[in-house]
Coordinates of C-alpha atoms in Angstrom, one line a residue:
X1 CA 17.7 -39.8 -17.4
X2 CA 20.0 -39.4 -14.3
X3 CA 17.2 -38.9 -10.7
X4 CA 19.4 -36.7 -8.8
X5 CA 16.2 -36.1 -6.5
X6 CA 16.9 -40.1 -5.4
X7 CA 20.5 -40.0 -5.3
X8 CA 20.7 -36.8 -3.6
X9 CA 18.0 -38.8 -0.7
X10 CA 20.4 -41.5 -0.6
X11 CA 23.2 -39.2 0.0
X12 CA 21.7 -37.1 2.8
X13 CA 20.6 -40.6 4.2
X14 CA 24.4 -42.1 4.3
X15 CA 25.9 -38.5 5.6
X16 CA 23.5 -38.5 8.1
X17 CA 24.0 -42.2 9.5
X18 CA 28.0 -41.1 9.5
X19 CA 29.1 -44.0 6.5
X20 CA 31.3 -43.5 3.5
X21 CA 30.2 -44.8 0.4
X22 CA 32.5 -48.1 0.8
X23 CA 30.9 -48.4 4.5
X24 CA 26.9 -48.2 3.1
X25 CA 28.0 -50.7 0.2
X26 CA 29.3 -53.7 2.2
X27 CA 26.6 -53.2 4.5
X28 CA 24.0 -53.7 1.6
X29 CA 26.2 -56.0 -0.4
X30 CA 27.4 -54.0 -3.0
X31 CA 30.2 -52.1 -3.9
X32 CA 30.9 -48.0 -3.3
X33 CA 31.1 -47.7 -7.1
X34 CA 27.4 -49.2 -7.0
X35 CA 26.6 -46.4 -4.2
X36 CA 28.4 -43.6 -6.1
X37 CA 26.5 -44.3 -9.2
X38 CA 23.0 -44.3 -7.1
X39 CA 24.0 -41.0 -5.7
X40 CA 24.9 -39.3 -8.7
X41 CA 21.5 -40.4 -10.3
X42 CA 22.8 -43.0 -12.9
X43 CA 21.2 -46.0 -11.2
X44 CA 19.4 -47.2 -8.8
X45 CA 19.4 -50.8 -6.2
X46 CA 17.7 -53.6 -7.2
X47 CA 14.7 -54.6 -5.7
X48 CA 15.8 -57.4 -3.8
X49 CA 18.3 -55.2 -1.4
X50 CA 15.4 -52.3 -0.9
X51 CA 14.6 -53.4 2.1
X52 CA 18.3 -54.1 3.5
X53 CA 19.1 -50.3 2.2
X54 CA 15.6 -48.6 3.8
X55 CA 16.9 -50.5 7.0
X56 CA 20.6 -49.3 7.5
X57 CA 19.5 -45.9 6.3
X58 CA 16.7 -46.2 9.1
X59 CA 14.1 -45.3 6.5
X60 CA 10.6 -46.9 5.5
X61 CA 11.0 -48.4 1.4
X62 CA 8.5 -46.2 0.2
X63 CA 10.6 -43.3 2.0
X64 CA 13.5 -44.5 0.1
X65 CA 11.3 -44.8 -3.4
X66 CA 10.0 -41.1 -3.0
X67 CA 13.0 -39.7 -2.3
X68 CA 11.5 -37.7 1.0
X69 CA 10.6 -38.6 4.4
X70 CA 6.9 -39.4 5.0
X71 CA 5.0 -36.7 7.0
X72 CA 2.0 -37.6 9.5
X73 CA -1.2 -35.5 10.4
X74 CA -0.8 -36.7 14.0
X75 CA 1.0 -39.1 16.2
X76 CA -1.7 -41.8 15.9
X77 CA -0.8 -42.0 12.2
X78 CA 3.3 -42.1 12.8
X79 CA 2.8 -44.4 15.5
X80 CA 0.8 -47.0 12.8
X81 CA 2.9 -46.0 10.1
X82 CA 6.1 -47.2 11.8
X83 CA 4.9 -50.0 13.4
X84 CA 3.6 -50.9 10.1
X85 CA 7.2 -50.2 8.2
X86 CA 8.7 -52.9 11.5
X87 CA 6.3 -55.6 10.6
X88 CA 7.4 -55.4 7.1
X89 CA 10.8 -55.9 8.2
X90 CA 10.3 -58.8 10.5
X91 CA 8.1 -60.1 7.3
X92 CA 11.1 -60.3 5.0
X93 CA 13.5 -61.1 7.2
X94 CA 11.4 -64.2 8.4
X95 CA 11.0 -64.6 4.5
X96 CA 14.7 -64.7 4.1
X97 CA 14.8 -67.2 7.5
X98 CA 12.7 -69.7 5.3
X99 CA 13.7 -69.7 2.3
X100 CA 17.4 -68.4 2.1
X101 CA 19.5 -65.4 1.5
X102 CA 19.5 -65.4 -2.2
X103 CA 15.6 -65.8 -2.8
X104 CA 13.9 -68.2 -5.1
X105 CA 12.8 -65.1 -7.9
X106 CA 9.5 -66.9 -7.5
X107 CA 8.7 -66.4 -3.7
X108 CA 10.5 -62.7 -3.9
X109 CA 8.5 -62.1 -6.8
X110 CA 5.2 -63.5 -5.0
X111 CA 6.0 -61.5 -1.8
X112 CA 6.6 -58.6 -3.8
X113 CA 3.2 -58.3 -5.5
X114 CA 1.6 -58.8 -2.2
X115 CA 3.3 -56.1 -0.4
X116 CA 2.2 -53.9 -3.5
X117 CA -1.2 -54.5 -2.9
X118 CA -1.2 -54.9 1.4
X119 CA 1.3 -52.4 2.4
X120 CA -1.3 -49.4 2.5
X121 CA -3.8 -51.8 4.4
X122 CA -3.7 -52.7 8.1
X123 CA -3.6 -56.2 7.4
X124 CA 0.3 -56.7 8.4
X125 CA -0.5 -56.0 11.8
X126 CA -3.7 -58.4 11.9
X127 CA -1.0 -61.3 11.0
X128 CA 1.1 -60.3 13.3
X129 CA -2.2 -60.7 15.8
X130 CA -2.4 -63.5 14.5
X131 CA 0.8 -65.0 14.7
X132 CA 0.6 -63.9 18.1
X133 CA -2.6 -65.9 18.8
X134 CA -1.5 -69.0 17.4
X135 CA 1.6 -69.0 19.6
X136 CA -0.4 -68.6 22.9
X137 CA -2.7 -70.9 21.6
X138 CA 0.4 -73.6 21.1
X139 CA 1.4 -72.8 24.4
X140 CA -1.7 -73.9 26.6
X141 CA -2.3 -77.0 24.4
X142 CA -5.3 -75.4 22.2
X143 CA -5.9 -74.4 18.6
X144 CA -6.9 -71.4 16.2
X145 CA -8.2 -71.5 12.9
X146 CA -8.8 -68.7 10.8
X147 CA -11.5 -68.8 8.5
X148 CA -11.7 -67.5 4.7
X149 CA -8.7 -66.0 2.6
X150 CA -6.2 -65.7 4.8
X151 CA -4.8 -68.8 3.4
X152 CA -4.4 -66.8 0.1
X153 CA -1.6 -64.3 1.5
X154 CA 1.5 -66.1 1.1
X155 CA 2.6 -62.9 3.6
X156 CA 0.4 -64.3 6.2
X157 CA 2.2 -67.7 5.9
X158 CA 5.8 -66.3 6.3
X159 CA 4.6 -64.6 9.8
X160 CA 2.9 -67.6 10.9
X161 CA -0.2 -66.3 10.6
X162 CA -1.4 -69.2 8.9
X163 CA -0.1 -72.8 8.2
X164 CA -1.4 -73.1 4.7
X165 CA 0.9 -72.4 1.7
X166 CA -0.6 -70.7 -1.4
X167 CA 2.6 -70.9 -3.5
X168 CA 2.6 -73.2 -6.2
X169 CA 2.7 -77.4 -5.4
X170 CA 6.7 -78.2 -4.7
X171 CA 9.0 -79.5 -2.6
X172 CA 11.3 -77.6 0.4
X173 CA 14.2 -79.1 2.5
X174 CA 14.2 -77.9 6.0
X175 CA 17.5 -78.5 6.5
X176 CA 19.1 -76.5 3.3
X177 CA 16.0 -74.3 2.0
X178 CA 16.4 -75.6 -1.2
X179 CA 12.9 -74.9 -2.6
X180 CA 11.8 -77.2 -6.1
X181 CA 8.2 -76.4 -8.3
X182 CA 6.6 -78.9 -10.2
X183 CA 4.8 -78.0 -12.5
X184 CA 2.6 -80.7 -13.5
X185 CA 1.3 -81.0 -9.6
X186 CA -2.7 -80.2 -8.3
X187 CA -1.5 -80.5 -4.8
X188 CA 1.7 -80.3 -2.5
X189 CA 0.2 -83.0 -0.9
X190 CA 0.2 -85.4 -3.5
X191 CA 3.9 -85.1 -4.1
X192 CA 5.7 -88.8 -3.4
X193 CA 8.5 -88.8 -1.4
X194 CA 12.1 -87.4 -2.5
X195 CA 15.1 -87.4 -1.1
X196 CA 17.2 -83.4 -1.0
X197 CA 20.6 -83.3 -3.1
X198 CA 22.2 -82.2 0.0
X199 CA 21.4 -85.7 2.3
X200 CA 24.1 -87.6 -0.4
X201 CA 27.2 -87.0 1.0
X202 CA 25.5 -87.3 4.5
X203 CA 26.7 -90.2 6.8
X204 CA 23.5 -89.5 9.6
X205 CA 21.5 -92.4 9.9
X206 CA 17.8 -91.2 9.4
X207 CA 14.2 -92.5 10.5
X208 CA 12.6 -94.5 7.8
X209 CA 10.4 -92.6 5.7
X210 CA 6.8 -91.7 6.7
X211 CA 5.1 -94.3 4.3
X212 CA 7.3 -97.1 4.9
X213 CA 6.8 -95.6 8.9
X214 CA 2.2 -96.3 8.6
X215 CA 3.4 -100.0 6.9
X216 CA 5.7 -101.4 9.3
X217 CA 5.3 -99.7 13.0
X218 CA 2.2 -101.8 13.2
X219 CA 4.0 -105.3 13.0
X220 CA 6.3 -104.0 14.9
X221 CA 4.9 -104.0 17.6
X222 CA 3.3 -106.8 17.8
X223 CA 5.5 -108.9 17.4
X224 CA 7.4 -107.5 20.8
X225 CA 7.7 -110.0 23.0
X226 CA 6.3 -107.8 25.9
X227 CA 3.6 -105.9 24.8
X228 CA 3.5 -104.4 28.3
X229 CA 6.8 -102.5 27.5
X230 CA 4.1 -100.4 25.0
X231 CA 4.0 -96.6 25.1
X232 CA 0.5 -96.2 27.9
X233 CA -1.0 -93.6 25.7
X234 CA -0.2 -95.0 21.7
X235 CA -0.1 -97.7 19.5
X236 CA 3.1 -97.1 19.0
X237 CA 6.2 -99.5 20.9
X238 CA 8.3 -96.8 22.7
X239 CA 9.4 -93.1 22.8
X240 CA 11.8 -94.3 20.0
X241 CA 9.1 -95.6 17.9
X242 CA 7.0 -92.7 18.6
X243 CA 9.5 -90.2 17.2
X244 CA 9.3 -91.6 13.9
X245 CA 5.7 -90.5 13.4
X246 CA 7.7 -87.3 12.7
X247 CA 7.9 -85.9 9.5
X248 CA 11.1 -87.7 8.2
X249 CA 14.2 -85.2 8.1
X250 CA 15.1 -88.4 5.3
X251 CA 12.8 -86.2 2.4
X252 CA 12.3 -82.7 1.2
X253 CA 8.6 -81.8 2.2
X254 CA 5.6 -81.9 -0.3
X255 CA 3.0 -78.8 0.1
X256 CA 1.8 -75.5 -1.8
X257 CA -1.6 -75.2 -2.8
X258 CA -1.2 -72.7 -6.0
X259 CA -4.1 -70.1 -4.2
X260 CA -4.3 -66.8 -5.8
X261 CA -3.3 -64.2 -3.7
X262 CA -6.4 -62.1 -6.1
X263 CA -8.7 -64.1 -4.3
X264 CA -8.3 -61.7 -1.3
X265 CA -8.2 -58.5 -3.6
X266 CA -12.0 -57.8 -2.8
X267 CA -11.5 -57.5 0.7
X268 CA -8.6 -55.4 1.0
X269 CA -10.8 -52.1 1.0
X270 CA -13.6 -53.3 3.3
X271 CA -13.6 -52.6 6.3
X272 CA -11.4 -55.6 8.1
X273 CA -13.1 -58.9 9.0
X274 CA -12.2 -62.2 10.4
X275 CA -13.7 -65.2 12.1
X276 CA -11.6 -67.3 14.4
X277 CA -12.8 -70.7 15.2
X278 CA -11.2 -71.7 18.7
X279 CA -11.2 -74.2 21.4
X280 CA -12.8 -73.7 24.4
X281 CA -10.1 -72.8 26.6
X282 CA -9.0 -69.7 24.5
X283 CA -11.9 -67.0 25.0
X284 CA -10.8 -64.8 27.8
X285 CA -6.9 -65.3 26.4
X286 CA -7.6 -64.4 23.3
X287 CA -10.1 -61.6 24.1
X288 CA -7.6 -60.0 26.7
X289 CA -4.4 -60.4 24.2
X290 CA -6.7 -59.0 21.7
X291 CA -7.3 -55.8 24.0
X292 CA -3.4 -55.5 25.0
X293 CA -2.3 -55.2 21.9
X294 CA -4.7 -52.1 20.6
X295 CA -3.9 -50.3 23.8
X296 CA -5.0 -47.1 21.2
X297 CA -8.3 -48.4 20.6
X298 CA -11.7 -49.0 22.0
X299 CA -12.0 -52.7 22.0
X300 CA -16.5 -53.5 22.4
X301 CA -17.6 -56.9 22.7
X302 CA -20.9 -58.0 21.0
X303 CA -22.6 -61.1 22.2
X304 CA -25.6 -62.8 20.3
X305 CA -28.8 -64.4 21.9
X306 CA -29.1 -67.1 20.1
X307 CA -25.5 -68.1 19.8
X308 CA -23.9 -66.8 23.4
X309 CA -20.6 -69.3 22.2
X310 CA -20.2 -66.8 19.7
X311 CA -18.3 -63.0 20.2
X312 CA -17.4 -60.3 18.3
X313 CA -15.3 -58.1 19.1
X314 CA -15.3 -54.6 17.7
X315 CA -12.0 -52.4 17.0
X316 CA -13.1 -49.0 16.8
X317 CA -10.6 -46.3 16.8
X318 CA -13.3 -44.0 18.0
X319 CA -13.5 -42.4 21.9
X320 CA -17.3 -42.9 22.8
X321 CA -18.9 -41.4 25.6
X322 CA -20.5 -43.9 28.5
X323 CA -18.7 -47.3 26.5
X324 CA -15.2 -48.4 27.9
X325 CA -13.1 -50.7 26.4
X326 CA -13.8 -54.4 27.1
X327 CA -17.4 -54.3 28.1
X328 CA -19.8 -56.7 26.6
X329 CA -23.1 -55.4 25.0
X330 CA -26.0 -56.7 22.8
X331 CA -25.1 -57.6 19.3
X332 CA -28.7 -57.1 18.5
X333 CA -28.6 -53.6 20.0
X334 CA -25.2 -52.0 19.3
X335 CA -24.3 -54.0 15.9
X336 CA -25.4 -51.0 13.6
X337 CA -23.5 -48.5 15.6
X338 CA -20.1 -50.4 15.0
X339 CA -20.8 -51.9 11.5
X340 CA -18.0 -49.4 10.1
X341 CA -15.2 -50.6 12.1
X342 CA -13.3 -54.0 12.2
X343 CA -14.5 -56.8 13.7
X344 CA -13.1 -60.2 14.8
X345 CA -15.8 -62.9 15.6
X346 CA -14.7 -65.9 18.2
X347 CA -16.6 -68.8 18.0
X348 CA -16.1 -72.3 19.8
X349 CA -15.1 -75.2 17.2
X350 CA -16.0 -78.7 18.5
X351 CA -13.6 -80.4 15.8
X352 CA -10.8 -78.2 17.4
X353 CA -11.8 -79.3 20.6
X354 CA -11.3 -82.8 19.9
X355 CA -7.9 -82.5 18.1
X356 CA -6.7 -80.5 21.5
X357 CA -8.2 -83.6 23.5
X358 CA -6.5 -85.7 21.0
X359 CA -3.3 -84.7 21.1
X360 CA -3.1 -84.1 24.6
X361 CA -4.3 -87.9 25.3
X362 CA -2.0 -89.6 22.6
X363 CA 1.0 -87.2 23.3
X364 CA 1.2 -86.5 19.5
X365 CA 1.7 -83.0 18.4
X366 CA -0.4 -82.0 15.5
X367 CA 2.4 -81.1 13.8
X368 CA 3.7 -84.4 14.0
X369 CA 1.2 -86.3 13.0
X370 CA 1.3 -88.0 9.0
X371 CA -1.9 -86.8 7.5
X372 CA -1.3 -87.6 4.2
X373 CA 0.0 -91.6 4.4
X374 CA -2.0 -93.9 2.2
X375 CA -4.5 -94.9 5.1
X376 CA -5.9 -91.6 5.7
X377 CA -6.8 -91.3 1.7
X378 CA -8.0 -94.8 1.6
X379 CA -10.4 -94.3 4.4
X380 CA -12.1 -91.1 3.0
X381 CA -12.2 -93.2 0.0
X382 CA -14.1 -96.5 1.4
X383 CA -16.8 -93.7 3.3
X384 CA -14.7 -95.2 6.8
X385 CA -15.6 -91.3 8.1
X386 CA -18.4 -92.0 10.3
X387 CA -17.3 -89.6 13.2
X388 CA -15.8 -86.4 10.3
X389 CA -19.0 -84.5 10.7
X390 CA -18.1 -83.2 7.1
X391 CA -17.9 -86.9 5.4
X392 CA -20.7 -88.6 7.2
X393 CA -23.6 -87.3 5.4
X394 CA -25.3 -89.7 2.8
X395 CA -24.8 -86.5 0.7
X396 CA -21.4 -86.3 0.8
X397 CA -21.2 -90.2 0.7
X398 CA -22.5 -90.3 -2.4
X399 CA -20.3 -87.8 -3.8
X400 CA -17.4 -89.4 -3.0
X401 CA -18.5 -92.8 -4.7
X402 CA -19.5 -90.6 -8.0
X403 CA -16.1 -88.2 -8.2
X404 CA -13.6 -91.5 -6.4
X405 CA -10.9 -89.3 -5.1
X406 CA -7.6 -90.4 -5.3
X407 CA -5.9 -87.5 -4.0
X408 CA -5.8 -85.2 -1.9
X409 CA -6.3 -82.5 -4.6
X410 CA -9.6 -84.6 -5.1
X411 CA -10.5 -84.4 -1.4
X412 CA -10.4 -80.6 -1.4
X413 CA -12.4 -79.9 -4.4
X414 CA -14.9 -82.6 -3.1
X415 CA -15.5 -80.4 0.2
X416 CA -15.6 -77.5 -1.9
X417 CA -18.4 -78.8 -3.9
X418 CA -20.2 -80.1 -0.7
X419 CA -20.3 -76.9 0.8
X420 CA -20.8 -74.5 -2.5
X421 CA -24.1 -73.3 -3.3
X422 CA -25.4 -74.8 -6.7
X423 CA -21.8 -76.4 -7.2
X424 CA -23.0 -80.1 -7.3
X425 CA -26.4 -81.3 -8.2
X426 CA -27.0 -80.5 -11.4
X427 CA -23.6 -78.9 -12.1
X428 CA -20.4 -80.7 -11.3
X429 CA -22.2 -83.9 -10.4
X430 CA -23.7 -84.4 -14.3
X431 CA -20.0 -83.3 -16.0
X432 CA -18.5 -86.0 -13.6
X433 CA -21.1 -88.6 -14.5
X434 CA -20.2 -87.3 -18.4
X435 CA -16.2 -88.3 -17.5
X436 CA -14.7 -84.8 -16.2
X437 CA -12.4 -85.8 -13.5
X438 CA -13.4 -83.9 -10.1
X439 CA -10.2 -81.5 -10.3
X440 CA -11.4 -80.0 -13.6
X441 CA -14.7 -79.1 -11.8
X442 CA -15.7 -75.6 -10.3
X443 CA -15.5 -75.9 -6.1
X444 CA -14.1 -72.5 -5.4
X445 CA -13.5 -68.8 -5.9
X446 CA -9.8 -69.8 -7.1
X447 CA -10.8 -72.5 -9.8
X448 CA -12.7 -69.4 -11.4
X449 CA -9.8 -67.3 -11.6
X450 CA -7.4 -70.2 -12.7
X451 CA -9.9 -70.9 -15.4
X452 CA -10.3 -67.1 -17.1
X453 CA -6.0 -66.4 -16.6
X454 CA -5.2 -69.2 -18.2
X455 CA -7.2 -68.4 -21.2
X456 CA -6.0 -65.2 -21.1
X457 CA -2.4 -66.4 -21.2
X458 CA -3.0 -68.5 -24.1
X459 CA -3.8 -65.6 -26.1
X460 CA -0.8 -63.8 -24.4
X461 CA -2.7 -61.4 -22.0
X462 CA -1.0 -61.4 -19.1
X463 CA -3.1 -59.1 -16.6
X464 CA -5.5 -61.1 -14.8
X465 CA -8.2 -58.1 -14.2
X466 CA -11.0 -59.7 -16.3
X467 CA -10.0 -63.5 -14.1
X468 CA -10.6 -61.4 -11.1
X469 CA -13.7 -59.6 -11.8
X470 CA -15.5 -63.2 -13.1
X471 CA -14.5 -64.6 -9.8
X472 CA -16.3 -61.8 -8.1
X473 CA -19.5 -61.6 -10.1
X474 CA -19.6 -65.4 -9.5
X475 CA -19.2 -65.1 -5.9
X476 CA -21.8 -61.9 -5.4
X477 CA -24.5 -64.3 -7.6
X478 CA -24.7 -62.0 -10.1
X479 CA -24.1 -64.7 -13.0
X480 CA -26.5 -66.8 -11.2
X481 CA -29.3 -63.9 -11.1
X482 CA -29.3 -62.6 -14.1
X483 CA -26.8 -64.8 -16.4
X484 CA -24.2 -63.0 -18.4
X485 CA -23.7 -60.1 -20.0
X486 CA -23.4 -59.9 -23.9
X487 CA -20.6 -57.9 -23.9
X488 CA -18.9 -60.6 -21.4
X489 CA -20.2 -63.7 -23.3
X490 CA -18.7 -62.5 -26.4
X491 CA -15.0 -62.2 -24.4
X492 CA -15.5 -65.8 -23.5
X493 CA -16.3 -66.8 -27.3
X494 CA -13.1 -64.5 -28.3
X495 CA -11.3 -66.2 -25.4
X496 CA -12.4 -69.8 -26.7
X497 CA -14.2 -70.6 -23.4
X498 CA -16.1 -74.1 -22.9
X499 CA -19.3 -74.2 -23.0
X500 CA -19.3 -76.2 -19.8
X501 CA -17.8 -73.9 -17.5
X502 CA -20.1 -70.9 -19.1
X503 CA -22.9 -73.4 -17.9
X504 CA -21.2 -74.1 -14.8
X505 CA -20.5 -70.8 -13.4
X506 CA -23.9 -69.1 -14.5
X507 CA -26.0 -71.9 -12.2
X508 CA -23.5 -71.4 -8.8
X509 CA -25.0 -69.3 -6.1
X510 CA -21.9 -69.3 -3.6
X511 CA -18.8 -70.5 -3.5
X512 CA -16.1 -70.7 -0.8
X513 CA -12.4 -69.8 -0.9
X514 CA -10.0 -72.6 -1.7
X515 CA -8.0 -71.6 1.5
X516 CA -10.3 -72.4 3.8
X517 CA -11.2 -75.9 2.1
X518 CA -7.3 -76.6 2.1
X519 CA -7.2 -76.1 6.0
X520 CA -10.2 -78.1 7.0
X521 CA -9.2 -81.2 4.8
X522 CA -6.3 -80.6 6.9
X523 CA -7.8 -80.9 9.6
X524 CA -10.6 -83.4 8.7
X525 CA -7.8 -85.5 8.1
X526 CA -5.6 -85.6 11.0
X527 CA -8.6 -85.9 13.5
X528 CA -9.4 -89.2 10.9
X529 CA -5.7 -90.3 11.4
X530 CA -6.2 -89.9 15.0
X531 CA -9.3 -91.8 15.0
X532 CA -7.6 -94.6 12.8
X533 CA -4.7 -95.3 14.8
X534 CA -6.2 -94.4 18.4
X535 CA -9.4 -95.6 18.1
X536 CA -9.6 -95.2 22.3
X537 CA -7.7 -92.4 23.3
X538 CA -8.9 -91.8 26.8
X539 CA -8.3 -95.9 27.3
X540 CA -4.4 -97.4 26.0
X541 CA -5.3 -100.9 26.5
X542 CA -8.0 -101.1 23.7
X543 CA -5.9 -99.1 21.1
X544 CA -3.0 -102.1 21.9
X545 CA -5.5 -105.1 21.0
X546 CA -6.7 -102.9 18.1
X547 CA -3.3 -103.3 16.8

């Protein structure tokens, strides 16, 4: 059936921008015969030039889609609305910036069902905030972390918004954007070292690879016949040297972290909430960038008693009487009053802290630094953690002898255990002792879902509804309170279930989002490759005899 209403849109669109049909195609990338047969109601553009067509039309997509221009209730709402439709923009295009013209179907495809479910939401302009915030914090040597799902949106991670990945474990090349899955991966961060198809006809002479880079610089040094010649602030022999901490441009990076973007899905019709754990020289940045950029909203800032390094600050789009925007009030006293509107909480991290001291004392950019050589593992391995708050517990200690990670993947679902509620003792703990291997185990929200869709999938069910709403009854307890439903126990019989995992979930009381274990192993581990390598930071000489 031919949709005039749509081609007649697209016709009114092209007349009115002055273009002839030839003129609108090779701007888009198709031909005019393509444009005719969308204006006569025959066909319609794929989805991968929507948003090139919405933009040299100088419509929104969902404009385009209806066939209509949107209409506001006030100029609040169009203001939003196309500030909104712009971050989109800059979204794909920075998509397109990473990953290449002609997108990998699996990252357009992943994008895609993101902006499905985000693009009525405010969140887009919250990671644009937040891109915003981790660029001033770059900028005056300090850090931001986000804390929960975030990590989840692969949206987030195109605008910078976050540095952790949720696509699937596989390798990308900087230098050509070719982009390679493997399937049989836990972790991006397990991948080995592989050199990119297009460094074979390349005659550049390269650093060595990072492995060979934490086996040799060592020596290296030392064996100089004038160990005064040192670097005054590194182990390392010179600014040459130094620069081959970098990530070698030699192999195609290793990362993804296969998160569910459903893992967010719960949150996406609450009201909007974020913690930000920050370094102490951020506060009054962050809170007066935070301000400028909802000029159109009443920005209140609760404090607690108890916990004055603590802030939250309110985003009301209300006008109230005797409050004005920026002033500080009781969080005790005013928290009710604001409950309804968006909050982000700042809160002072003394691990970030240290990695800002760190990096400013060895002259090593985070970004820089090898986190995932054989050292850092080996350490978290032999309990050499003392100083990682998060490793030096008896606890924990224990729990790495039991589950003997020897991956990264490992790592991750160890902290996630360690900090679940009813995830360890007595659950993941005995099946480990019985000879599970601690990536089978149940640490997060997102090992819940991958569980349930896969077992849909076998039996060829492909909507991942029931996945999602047994990772939410999980995390609201409700397994743990009052154990499962008949009706639900007999989908996991007809779904062939294990009767391990129908234990396993009905005794956990709490459990975190994978995203926000992924980013503190993270950082757990550079501050422990730090410490390794600079085990005096503040004093050069003692790091030199270390070596």
């Amino acid at each position: 059936m031919r949709d005039y209403h749509f081609g007649n849109f697209i016709q009114e669109l092209r007349e009115q921008n002055h273009l002839s049909q030839y003129q609108l195609g090779t701007l888009v990338g198709v031909s005019d015969k393509a444009v005719s047969k969308w204006e006569n109601g025959s066909s319609k553009p794929q989805s991968s030039i929507l948003y090139k067509l919405s933009a040299v039309l100088g419509v929104t997509v969902d404009e385009l889609l209806a066939g209509q221009h949107h209409t506001f209730e006030n100029e609040a709402e169009k203001k939003t609305f196309q500030q909104k439709n712009k971050l989109w923009e800059n979204a794909y295009q920075a998509l397109k910036g990473h990953y290449g013209d002609v997108l990998p179907i699996e990252v357009l495809s992943r994008y895609l069902n993101e902006y499905e479910q985000l693009r009525y939401t405010d969140y887009i302009i919250y990671f644009d905030l937040f891109r915003q915030l981790h660029a001033r914090a770059r900028e005056m040597g300090e850090i931001i972390r986000i804390k929960g799902s975030i990590g989840a949106s692969f949206v987030a991670f195109v605008m910078g918004a976050t540095e952790t990945n949720p696509l699937p474990p596989h390798y990308y090349c900087p230098r050509c954007r070719r982009l390679e899955f493997v399937s049989d991966a836990l972790d991006g961060w397990d991948l080995p070292p592989k050199r990119c198809t297009c460094r074979e006809n390349s005659d550049v002479t390269h650093p060595l690879p990072i492995n060979a880079i934490s086996q040799t610089q060592t020596t290296e040094c030392r064996n100089k016949e004038n160990p005064d010649a040192t670097h005054p602030n590194t182990n390392w022999c010179n600014n040459t040297d130094k620069a081959h901490i970098r990530r070698s441009e030699e192999n195609m990076e290793g990362d993804g972290h296969n998160l569910p973007f459903e893992t967010l899905l719960p949150f996406l019709h609450k009201k909007i909430r974020f913690d930000l754990a920050i370094s102490s020289g951020l506060y009054e940045t962050f809170r007066d960038t935070i301000c400028s950029y909802f000029t159109d909203k009443t920005i209140i800032i609760l404090r607690k008693r108890e916990h004055p390094d603590l802030k939250t600050l309110v985003i009301s789009d209300r006008k109230m009487p005797n409050i004005t925007s920026g002033q500080e009030l009781s969080y005790e006293e005013y928290y009710d009053r604001f409950k309804k509107d968006s909050f982000i909480t700042l809160q002072f991290s003394e691990k970030l802290q240290t990695l800002a001291l760190l990096e400013k004392n060895t002259q090593i950019p985070l970004k820089d630094v090898p986190f995932t050589e054989t050292g850092v593992l080996a350490a978290f391995r032999d309990s050499n953690t003392q100083e990682i708050t998060e490793f030096k517990t008896k606890f924990v200690k224990e729990m790495i002898r039991d589950a003997s990670p020897q991956s990264f993947h490992n790592l991750i679902q160890i902290l996630g255990l360690a900090h679940g509620t009813g995830t360890w003792t007595g659950n993941a703990q005995l099946l480990i002792q019985q000879g599970m291997a601690v990536a089978g185990s149940i640490a997060y929200r997102d090992d819940i879902f991958h569980y349930v869709r896969n077992k849909l999938t076998e039996r060829n069910i492909y909507d991942a509804g029931l996945a999602c709403k047994i990772m939410e009854d999980v995390h609201r307890r409700l397994s743990a309170r009052s154990g499962l439903s008949f009706e639900i126990e007999q989908y996991f019989t007809d779904l062939g279930f294990e009767n391990w995992f129908i234990d396993s979930i009905e005794k956990i009381q709490y459990v975190f989002p994978k995203a926000q274990g992924v980013q503190a192993i993270k950082d757990i581990a550079i501050l422990l490759w730090y410490k390794l390598h600079f085990p005096n930071p503040d004093k050069p000489e003692s790091n030199m005899q270390s070596t």
